[in-house]
mmCIF file of C-alpha atoms and ligand atoms in Angstrom:
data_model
loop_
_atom_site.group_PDB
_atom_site.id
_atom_site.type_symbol
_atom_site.label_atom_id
_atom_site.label_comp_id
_atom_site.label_asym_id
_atom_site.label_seq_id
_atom_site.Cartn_x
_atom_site.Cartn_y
_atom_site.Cartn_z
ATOM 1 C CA UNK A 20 80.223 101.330 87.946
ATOM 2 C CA UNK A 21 80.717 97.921 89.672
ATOM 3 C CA UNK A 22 83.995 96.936 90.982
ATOM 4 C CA UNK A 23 85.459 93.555 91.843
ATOM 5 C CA UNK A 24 89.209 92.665 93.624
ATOM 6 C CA UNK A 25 89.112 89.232 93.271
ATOM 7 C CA UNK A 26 90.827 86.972 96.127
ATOM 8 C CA UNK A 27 94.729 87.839 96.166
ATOM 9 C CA UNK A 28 93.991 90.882 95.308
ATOM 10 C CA UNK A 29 94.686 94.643 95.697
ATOM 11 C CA UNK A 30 92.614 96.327 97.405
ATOM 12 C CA UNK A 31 89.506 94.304 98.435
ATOM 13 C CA UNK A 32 87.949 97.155 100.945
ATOM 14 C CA UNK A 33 85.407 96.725 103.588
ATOM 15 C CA UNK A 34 82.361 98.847 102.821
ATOM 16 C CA UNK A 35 83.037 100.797 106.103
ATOM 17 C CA UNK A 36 86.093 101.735 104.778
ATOM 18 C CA UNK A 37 84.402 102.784 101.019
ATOM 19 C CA UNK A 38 82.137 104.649 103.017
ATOM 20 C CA UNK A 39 84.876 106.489 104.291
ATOM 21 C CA UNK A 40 86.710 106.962 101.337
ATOM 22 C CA UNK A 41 83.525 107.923 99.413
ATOM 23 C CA UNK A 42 82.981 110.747 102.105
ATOM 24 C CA UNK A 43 86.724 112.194 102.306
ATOM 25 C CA UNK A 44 86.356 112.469 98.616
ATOM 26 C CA UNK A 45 83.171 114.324 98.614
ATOM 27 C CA UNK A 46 84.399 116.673 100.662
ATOM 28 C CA UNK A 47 88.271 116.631 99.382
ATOM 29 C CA UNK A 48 90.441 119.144 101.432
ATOM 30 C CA UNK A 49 88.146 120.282 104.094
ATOM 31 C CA UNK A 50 88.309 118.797 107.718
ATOM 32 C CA UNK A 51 85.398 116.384 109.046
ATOM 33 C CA UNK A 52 84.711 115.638 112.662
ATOM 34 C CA UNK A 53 84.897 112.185 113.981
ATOM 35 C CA UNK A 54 81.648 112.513 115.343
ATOM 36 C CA UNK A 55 80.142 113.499 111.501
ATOM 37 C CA UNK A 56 81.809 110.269 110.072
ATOM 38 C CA UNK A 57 80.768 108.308 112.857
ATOM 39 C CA UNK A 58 77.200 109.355 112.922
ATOM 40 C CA UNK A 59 76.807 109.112 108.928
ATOM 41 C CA UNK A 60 78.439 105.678 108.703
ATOM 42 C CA UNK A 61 76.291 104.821 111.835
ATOM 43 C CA UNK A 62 79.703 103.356 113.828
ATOM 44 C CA UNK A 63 80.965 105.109 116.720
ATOM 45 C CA UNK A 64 84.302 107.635 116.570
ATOM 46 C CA UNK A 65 86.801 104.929 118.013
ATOM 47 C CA UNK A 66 85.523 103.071 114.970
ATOM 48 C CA UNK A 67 86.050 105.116 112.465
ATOM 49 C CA UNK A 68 89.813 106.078 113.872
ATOM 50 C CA UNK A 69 90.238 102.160 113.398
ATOM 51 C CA UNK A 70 89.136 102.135 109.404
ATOM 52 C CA UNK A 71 91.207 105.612 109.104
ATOM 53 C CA UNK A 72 94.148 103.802 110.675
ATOM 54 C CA UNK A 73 93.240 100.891 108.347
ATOM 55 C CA UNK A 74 93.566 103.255 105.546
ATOM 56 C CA UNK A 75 96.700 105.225 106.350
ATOM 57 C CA UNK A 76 98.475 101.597 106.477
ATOM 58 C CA UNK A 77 96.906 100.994 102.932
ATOM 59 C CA UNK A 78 99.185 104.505 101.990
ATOM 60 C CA UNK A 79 95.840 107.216 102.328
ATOM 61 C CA UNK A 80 96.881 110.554 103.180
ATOM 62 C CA UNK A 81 94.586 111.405 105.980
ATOM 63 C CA UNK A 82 95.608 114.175 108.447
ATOM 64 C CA UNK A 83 94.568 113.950 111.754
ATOM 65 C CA UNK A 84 93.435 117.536 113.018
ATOM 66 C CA UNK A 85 93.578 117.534 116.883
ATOM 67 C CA UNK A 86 89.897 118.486 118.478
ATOM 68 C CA UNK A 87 88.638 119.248 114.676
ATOM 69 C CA UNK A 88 88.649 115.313 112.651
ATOM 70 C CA UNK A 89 90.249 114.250 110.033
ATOM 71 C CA UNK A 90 91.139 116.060 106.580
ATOM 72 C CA UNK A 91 91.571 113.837 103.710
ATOM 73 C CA UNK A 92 95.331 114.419 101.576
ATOM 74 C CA UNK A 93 95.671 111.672 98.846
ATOM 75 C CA UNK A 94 95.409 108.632 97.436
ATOM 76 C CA UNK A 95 97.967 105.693 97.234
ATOM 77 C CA UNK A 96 99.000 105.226 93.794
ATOM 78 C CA UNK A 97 97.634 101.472 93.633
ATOM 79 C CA UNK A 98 95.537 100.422 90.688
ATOM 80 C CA UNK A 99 92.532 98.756 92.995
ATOM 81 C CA UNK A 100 88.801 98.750 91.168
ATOM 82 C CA UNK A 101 87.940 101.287 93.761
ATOM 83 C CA UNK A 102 90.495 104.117 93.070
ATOM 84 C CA UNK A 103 90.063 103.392 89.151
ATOM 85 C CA UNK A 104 86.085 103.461 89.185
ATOM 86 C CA UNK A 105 85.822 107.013 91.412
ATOM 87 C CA UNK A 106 85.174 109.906 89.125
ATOM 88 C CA UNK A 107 85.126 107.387 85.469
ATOM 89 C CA UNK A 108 82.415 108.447 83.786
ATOM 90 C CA UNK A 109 82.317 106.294 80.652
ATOM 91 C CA UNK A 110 79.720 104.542 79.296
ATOM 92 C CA UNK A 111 81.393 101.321 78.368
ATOM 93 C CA UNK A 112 84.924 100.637 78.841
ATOM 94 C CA UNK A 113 85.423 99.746 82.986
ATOM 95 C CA UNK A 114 81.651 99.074 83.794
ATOM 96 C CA UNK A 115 82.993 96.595 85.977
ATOM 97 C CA UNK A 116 86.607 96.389 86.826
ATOM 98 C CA UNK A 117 88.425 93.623 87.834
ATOM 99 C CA UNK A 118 91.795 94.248 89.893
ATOM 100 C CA UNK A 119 95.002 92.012 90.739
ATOM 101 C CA UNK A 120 97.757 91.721 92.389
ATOM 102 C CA UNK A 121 99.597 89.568 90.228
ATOM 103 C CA UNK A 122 98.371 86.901 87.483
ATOM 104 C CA UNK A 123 100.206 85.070 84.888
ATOM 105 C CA UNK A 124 98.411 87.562 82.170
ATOM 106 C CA UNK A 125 95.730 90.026 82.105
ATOM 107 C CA UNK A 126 94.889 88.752 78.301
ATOM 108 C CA UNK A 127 94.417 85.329 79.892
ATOM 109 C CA UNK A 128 92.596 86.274 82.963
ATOM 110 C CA UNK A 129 89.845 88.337 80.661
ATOM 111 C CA UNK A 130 89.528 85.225 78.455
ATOM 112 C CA UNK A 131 88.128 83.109 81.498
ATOM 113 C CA UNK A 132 86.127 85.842 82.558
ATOM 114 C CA UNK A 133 85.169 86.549 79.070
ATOM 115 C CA UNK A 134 83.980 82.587 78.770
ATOM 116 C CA UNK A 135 82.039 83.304 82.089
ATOM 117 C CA UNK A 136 80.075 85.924 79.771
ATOM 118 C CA UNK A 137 82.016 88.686 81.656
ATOM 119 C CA UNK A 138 79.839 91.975 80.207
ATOM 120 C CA UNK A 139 81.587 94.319 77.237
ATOM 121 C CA UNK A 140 83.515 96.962 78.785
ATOM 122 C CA UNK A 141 85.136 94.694 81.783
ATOM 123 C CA UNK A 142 88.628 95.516 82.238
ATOM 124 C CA UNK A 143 91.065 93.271 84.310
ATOM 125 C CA UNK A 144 93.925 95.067 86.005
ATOM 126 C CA UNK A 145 97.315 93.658 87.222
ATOM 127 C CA UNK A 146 99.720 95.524 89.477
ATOM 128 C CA UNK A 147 102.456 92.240 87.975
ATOM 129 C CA UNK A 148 102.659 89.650 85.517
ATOM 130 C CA UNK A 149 104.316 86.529 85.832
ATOM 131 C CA UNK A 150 103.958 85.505 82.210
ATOM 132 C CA UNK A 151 103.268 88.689 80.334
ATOM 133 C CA UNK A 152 102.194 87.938 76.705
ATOM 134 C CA UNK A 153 103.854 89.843 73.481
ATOM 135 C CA UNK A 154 102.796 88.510 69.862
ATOM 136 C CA UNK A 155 104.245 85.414 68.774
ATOM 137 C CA UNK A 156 104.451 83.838 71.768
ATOM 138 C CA UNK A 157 107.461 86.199 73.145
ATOM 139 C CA UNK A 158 107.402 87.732 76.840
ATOM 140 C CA UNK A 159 106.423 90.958 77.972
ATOM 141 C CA UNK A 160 108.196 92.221 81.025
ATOM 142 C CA UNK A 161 105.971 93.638 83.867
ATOM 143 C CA UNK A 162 107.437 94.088 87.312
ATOM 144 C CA UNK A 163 105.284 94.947 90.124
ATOM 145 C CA UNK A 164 103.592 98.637 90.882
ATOM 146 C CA UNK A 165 105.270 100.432 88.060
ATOM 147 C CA UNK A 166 103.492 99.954 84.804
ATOM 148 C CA UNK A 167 99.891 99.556 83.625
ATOM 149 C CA UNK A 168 98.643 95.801 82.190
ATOM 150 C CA UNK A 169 95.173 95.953 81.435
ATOM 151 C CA UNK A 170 92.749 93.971 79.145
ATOM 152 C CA UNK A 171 89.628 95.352 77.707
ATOM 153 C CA UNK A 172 86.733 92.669 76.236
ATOM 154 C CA UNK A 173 84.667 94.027 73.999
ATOM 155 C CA UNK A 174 81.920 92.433 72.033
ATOM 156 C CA UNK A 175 81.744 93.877 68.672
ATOM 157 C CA UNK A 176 78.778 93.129 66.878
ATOM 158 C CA UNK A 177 81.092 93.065 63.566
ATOM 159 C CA UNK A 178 82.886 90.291 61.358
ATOM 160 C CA UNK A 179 85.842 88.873 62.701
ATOM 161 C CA UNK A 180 87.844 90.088 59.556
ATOM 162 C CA UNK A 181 87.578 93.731 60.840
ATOM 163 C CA UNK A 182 89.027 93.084 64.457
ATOM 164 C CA UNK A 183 91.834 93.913 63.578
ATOM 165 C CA UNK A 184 90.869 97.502 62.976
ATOM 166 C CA UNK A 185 90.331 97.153 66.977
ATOM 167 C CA UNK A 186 94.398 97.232 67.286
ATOM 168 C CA UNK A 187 94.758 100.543 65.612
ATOM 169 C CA UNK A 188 91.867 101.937 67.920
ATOM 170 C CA UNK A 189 93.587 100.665 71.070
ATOM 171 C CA UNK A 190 97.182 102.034 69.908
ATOM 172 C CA UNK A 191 95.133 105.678 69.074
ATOM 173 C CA UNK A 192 93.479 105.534 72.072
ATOM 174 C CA UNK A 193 97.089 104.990 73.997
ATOM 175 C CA UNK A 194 99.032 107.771 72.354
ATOM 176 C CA UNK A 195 95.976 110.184 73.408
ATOM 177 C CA UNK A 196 96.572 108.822 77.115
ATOM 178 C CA UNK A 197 99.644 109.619 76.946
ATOM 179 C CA UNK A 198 99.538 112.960 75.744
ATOM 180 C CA UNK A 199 97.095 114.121 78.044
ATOM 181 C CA UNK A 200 98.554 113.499 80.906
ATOM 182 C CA UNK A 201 102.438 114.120 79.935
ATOM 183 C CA UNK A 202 103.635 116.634 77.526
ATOM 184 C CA UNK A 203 105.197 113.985 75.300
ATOM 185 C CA UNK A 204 103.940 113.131 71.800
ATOM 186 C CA UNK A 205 104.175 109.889 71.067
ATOM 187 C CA UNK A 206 104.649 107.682 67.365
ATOM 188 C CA UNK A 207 102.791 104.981 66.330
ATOM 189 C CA UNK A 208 104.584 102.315 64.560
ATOM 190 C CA UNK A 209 102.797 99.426 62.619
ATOM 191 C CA UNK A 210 101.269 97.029 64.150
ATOM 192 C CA UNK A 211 101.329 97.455 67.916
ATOM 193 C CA UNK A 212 104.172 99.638 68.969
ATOM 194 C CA UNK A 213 103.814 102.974 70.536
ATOM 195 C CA UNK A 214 107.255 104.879 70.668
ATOM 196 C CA UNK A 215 108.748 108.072 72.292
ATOM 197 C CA UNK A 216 112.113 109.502 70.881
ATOM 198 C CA UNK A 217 111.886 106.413 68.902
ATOM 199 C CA UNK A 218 111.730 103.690 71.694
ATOM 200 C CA UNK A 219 109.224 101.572 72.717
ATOM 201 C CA UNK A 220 107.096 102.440 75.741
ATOM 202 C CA UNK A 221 103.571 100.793 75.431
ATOM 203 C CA UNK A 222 103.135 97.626 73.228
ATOM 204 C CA UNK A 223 98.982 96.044 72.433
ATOM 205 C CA UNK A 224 98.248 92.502 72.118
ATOM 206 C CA UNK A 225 94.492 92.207 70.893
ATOM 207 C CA UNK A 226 93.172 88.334 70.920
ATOM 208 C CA UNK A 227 90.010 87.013 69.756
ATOM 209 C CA UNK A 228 87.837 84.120 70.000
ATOM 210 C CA UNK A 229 85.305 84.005 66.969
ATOM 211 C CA UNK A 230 83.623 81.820 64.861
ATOM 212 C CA UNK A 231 83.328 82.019 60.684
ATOM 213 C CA UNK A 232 80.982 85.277 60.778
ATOM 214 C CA UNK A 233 80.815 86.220 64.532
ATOM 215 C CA UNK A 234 83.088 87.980 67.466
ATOM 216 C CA UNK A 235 82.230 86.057 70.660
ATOM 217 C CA UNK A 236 84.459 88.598 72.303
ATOM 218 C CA UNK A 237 87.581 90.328 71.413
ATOM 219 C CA UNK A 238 90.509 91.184 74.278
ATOM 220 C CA UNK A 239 92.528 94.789 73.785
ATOM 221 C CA UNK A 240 95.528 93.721 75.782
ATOM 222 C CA UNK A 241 97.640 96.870 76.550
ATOM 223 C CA UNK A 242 100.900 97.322 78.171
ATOM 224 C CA UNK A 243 102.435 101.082 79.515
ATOM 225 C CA UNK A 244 105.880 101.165 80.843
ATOM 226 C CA UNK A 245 104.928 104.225 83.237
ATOM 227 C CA UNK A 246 107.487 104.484 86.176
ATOM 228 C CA UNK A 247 109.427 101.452 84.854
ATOM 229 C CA UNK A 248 113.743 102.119 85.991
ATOM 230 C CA UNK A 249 116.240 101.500 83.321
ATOM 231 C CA UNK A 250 117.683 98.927 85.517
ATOM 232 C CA UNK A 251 113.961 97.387 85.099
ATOM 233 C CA UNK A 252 114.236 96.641 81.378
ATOM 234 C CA UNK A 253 116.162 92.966 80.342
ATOM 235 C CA UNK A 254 118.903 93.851 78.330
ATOM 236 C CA UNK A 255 118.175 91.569 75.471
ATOM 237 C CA UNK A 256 115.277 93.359 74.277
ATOM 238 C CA UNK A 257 114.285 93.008 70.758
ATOM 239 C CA UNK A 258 114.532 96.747 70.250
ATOM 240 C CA UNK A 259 115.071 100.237 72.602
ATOM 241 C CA UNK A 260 112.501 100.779 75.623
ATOM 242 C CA UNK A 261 111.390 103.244 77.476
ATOM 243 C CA UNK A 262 109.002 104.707 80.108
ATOM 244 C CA UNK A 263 107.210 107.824 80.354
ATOM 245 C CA UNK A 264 109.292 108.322 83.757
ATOM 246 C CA UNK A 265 112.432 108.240 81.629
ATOM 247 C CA UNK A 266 111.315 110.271 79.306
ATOM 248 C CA UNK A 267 110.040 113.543 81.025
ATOM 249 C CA UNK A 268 112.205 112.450 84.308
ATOM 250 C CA UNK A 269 108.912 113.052 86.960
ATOM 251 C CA UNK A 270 106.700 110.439 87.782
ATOM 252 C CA UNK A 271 103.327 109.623 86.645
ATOM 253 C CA UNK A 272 100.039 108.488 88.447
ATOM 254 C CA UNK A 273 99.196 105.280 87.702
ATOM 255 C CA UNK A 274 95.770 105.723 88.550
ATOM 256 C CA UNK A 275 95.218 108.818 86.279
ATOM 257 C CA UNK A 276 96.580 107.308 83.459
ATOM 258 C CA UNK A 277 94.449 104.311 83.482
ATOM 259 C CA UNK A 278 91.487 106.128 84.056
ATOM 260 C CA UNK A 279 92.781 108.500 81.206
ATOM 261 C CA UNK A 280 93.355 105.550 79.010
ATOM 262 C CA UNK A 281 90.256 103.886 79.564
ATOM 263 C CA UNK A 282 87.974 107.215 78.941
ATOM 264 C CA UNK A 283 89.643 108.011 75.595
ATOM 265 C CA UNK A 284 89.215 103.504 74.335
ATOM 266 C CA UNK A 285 85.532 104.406 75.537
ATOM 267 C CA UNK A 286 85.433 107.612 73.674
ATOM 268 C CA UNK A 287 87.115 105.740 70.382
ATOM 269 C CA UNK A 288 85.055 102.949 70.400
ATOM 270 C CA UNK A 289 81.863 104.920 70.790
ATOM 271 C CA UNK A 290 83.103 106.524 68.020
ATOM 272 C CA UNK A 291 84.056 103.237 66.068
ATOM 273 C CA UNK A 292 80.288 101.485 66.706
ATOM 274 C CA UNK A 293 78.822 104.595 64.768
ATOM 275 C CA UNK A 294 81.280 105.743 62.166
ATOM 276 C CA UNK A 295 83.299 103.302 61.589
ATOM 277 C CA UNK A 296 87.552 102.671 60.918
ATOM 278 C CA UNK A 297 88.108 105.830 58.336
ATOM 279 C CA UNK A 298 88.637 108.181 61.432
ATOM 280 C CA UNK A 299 90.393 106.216 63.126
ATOM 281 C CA UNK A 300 92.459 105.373 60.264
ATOM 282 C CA UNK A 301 93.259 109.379 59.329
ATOM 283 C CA UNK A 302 94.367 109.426 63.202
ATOM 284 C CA UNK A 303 96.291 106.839 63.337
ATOM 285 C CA UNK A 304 98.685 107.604 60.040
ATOM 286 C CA UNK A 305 98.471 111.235 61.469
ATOM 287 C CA UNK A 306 100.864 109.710 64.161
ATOM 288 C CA UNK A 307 102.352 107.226 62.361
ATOM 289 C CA UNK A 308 106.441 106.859 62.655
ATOM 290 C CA UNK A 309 106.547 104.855 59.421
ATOM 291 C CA UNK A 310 103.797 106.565 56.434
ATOM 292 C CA UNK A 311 106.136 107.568 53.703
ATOM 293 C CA UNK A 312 109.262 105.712 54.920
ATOM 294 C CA UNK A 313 111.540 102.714 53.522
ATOM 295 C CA UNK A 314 111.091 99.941 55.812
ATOM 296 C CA UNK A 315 111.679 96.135 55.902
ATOM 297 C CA UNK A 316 108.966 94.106 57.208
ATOM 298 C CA UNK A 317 109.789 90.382 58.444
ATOM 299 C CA UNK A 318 107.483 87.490 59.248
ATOM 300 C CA UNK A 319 109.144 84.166 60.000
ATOM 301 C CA UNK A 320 111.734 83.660 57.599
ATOM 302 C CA UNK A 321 109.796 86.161 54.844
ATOM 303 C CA UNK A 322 111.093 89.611 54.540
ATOM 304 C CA UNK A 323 110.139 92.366 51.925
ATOM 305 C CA UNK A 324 111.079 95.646 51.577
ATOM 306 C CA UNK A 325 109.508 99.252 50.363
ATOM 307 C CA UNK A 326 108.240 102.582 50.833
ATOM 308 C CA UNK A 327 105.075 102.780 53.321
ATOM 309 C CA UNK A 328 101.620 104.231 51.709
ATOM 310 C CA UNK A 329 98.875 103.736 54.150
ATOM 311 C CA UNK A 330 97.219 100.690 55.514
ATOM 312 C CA UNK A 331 93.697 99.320 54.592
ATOM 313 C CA UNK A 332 90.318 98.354 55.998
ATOM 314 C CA UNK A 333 91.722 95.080 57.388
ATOM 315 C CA UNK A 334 94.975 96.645 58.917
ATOM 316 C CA UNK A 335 97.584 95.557 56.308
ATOM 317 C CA UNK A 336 100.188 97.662 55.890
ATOM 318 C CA UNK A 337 100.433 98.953 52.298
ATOM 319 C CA UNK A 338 104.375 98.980 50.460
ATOM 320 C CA UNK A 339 104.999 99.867 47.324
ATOM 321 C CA UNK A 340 108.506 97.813 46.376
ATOM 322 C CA UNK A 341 112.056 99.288 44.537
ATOM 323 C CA UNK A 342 110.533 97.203 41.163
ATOM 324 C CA UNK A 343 107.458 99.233 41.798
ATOM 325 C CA UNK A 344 105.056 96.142 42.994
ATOM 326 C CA UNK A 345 102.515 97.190 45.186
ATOM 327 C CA UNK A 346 102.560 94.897 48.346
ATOM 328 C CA UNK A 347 99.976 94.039 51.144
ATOM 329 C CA UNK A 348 101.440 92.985 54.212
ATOM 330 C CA UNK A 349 99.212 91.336 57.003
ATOM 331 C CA UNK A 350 101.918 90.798 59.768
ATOM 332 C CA UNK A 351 105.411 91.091 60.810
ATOM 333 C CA UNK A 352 107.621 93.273 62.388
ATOM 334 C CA UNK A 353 109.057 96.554 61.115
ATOM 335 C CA UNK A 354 112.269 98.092 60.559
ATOM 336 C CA UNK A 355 112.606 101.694 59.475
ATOM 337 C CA UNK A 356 115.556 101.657 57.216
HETATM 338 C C1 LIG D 430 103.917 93.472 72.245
HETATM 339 O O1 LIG D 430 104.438 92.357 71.671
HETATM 340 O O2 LIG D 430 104.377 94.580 72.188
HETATM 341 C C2 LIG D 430 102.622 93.231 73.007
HETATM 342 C C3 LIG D 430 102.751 93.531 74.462
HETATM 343 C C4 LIG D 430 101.403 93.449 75.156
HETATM 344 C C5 LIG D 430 101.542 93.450 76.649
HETATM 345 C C6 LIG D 430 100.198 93.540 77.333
HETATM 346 S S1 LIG D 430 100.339 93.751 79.051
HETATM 347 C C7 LIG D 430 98.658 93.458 79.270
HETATM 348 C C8 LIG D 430 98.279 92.339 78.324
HETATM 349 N N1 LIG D 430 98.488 91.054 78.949
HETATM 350 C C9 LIG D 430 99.462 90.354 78.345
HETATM 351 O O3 LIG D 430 99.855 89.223 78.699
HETATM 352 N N2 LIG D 430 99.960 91.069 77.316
HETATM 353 C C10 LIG D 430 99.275 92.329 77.159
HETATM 354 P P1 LIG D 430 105.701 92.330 70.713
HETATM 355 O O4 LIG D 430 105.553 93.343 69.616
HETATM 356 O O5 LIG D 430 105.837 90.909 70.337
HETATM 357 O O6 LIG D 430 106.876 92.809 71.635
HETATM 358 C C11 LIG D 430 107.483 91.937 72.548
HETATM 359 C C12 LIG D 430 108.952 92.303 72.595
HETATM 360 O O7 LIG D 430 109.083 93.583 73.232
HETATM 361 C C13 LIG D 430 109.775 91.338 73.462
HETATM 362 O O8 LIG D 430 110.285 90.288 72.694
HETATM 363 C C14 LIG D 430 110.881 92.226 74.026
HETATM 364 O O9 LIG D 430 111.953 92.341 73.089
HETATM 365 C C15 LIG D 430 110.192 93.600 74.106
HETATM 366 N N3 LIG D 430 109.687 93.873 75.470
HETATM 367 C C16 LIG D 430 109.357 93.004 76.462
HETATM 368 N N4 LIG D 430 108.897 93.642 77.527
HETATM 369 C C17 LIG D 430 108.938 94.960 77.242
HETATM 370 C C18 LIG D 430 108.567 96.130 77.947
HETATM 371 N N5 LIG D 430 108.029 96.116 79.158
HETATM 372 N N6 LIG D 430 108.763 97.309 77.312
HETATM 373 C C19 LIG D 430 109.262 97.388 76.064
HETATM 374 N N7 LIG D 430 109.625 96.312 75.347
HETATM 375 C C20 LIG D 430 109.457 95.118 75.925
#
């Protein structure tokens, strides 16, 4: 895995102190003389007291054992390229990893580095947003060191017509995050919503720049409200939020659920390249909120109403009307009535 923090950034780390790091985790728990660090990182002991003091200001967890060394505790709950790429094993998604402090939006920041033939797999990271991106030009809301914003580019060697299908793979591949590392089951609801107890708590904006029969790259924006405080919501949102905090009232590692998140949208898409959307598909309306329900589904100043029956290959939801018209519907927003 190769890791970048770009300038600004969280967590740009000295190699001395990766070094470090890479050693405390090897040997997780146990206590390691000064003099062991020292003589494997080739720097003297007051040397490596200065990196561990560098650390412990960064928020590590090292114990200092008096006569014995030092015994490594935990790590900060930052999401820096290092803490993300130690221990992902995945074979696409986060070969390189790009981590930030703050940009306007991760969506726009993996477009650049997209158009600077960034690889497929590259995720950019923010710990803030200044101009979080929803569809349709609204705002998403992302204070600092609470939620997850990340962008995935992938280059699918597919039409453009199917990227959609990409959407439904990202909002699959959330609701497993989630699951795994809370106990709460989370909904699906058409397009890009993923709900708990019926509020929102992750939303996906997927982009794309393509030509008439080819993907130059597609970006899986995704957006978790992890630890986010009521008071942290605006209170004119469009409908209920939520965070997973709220919902099972303990915290959750950041860290852990990105790296969850990105192993199961490497683990999906791996899946995707060779089998294709029907499994996907059967997953998705497995946890879908609104399969057999009466909704309303606006678009501009179009509405139409009727009962849900599945969605297709090209991710349009499927209604069948009161007269008994069968409708395709390629975007809008839903209301379960
Ligand atoms: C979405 O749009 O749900 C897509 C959100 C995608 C955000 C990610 S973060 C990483 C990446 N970089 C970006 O710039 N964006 C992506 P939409 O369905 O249009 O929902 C937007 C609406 O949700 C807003 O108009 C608000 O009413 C509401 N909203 C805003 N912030 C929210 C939040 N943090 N949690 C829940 N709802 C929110």
């Amino acid at each position: 895995m190769k890791e970048t923090d770009t300038p600004g950034t969280c967590g740009e780390k000295p190699p001395l102190e990766q070094g470090l790091l890479a050693l405390f985790r090897d040997r997780k728990g146990s206590v390691i003389s000064g003099e062991e660090l020292g003589s494997a990182l080739k720097v003297s002991r007051t040397a490596v007291w200065k990196h561990v003091k560098n650390l412990l200001s960064q928020g590590y967890l090292i114990e200092s054992v008096p006569s014995r060394g030092y015994r490594f505790l935990a790590a900060p709950d930052v999401l820096t390229s290092f803490e993300l790429t130690s221990g992902l094993q995945t074979k696409r998604i986060g070969c390189h990893i790009t981590s930030v402090r703050e940009t306007e939006s991760t969506n726009l920041l993996a477009f650049r580095l997209a158009e600077d033939s960034a690889q497929e797999g590259t995720v950019v990271i923010a710990e803030a947003q200044t101009a979080g991106k929803g569809r349709l030009g609204r705002h998403w809301e992302s204070p600092p060191g609470v939620n997850l914003y990340c962008s995935v580019i992938l280059r699918p060697p597919m039409s453009p017509v199917k990227a959609p299908q990409l959407t439904f793979l990202s909002a699959v591949a959330v609701a497993r995050a989630i699951e795994e590392v809370t106990r709460l089951h989370p909904k699906i609801k058409w397009p890009n919503d993923i709900l708990l107890h019926g509020q929102k708590v992750a939303g996906l904006l997927n982009e794309m720049s393509a030509e008439t029969d080819t993907i130059h790259c597609v970006v899986l924006g995704i957006g978790v409200n992890i630890n986010m405080l009521r008071e942290q919501f605006p209170s004119d949102l469009s409908q209920p939020a939520t965070s997973l905090f709220l919902e099972q009232g303990v915290s959750v590692n950041r860290v852990d659920f990105a790296r969850a998140l990105l192993t199961s949208l490497d683990v999906l898409y791996d899946d995707y390249l060779c089998d294709g959307f029907p499994a996907i598909r059967e997953e998705w309306l497995s946890r879908s909120t609104v399969l057999g329900r009466r909704v309303r589904v606006s678009f501009g100043n179009r509405e139409t109403e009727g009962v849900v029956t599945g969605v297709d290959n090209d991710g349009a939801l499927l209604l069948v009307r009161e007269d008994g018209v069968a409708e395709r519907v390629l975007a809008g927003d839903v209301t379960i009535l």
